PDB file of C-alpha atoms in Angstrom:
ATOM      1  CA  UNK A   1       0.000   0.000   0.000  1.00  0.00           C
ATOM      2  CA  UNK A   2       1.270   3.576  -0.992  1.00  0.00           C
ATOM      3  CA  UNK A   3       2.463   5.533   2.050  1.00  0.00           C
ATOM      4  CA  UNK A   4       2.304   9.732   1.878  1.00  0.00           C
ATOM      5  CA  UNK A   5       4.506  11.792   3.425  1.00  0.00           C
ATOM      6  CA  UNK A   6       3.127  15.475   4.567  1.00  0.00           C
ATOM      7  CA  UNK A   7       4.486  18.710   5.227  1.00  0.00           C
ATOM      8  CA  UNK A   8       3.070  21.679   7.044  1.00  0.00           C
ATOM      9  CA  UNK A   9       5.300  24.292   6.474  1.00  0.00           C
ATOM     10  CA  UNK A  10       7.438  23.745   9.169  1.00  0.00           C
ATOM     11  CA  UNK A  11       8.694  19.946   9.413  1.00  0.00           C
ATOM     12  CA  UNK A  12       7.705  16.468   7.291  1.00  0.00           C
ATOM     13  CA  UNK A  13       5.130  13.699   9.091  1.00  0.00           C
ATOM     14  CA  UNK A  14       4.598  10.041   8.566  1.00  0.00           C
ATOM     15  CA  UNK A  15       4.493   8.203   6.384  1.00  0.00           C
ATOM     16  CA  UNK A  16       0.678   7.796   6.078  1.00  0.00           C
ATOM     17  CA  UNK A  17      -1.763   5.182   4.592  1.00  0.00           C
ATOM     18  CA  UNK A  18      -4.861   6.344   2.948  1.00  0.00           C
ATOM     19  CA  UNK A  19      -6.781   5.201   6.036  1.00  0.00           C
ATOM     20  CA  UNK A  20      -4.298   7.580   8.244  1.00  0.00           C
ATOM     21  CA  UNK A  21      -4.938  11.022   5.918  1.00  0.00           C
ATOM     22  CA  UNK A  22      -8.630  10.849   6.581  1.00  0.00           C
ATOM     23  CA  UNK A  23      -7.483  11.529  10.396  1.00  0.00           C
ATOM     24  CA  UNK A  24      -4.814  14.062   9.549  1.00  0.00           C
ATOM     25  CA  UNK A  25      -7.714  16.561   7.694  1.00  0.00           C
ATOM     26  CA  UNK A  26      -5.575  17.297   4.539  1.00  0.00           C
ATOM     27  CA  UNK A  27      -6.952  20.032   2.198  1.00  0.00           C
ATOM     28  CA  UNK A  28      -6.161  20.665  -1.620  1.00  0.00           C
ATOM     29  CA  UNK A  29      -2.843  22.799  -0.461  1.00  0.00           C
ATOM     30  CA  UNK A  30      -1.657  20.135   1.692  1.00  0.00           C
ATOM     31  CA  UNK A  31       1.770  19.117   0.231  1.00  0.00           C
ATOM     32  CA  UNK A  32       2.840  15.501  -0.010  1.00  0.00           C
ATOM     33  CA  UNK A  33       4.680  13.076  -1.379  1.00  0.00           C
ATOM     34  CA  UNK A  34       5.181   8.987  -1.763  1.00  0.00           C
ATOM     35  CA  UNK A  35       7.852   7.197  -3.104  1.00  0.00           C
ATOM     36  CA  UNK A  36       6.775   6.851  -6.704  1.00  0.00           C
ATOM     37  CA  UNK A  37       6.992  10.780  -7.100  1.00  0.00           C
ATOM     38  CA  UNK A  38       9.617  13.253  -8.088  1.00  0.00           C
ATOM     39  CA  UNK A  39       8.716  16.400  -6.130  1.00  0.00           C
ATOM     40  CA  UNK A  40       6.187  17.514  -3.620  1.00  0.00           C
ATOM     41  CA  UNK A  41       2.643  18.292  -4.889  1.00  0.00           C
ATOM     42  CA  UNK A  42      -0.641  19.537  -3.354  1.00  0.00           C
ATOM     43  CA  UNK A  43      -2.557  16.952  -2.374  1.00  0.00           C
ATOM     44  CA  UNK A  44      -5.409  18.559  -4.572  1.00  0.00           C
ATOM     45  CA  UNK A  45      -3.570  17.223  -7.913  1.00  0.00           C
ATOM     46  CA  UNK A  46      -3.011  13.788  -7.024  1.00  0.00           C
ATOM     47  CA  UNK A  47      -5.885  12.123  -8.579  1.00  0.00           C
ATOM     48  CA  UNK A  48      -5.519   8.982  -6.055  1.00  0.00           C
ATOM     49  CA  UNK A  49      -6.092  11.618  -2.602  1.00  0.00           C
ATOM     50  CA  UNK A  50      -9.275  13.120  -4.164  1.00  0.00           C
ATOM     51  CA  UNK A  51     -11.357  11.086  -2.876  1.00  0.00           C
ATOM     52  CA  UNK A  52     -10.130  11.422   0.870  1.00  0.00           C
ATOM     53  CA  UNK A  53     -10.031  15.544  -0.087  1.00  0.00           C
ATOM     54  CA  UNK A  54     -14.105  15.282  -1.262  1.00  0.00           C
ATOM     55  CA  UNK A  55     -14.757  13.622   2.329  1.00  0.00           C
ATOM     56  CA  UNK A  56     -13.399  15.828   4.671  1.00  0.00           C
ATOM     57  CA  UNK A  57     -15.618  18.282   5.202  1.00  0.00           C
ATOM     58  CA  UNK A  58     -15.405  22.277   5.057  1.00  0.00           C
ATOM     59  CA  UNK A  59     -15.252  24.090   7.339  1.00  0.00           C
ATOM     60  CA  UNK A  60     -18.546  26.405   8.215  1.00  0.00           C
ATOM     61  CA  UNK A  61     -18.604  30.175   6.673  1.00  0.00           C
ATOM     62  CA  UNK A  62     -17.430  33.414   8.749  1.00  0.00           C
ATOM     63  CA  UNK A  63     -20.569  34.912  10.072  1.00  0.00           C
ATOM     64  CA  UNK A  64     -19.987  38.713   9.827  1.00  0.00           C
TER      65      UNK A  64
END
């Protein structure tokens, strides 16, 4: 099974199985990265994370 590596800015976690990402709430500008690629991405253009990304809900709106 592929395993993800994340990064938040400040330092590199995991590595993560799908099942693991649902808990770590990744969004479309989480970076990340596995084995099998060249450079970090956002997990929004990694066709095999959308589905975790379309599950985790947003958050609610401001109210002003």
């Amino acid at each position: 099974m592929k395993k993800f590596y994340l990064h938040n800015g400040q330092e590199t976690i995991g590595p993560f199985d799908h099942e693991d990402l649902y808990a770590q709430k990744i969004n479309n500008e989480t970076l990340v990265w596995s084995q099998e690629m060249i450079t970090w991405k956002k997990a929004g253009e990694v066709n095999e994370l959308k589905v975790i990304l379309q599950t985790t809900p947003l958050p609610p709106p401001l109210l002003k």
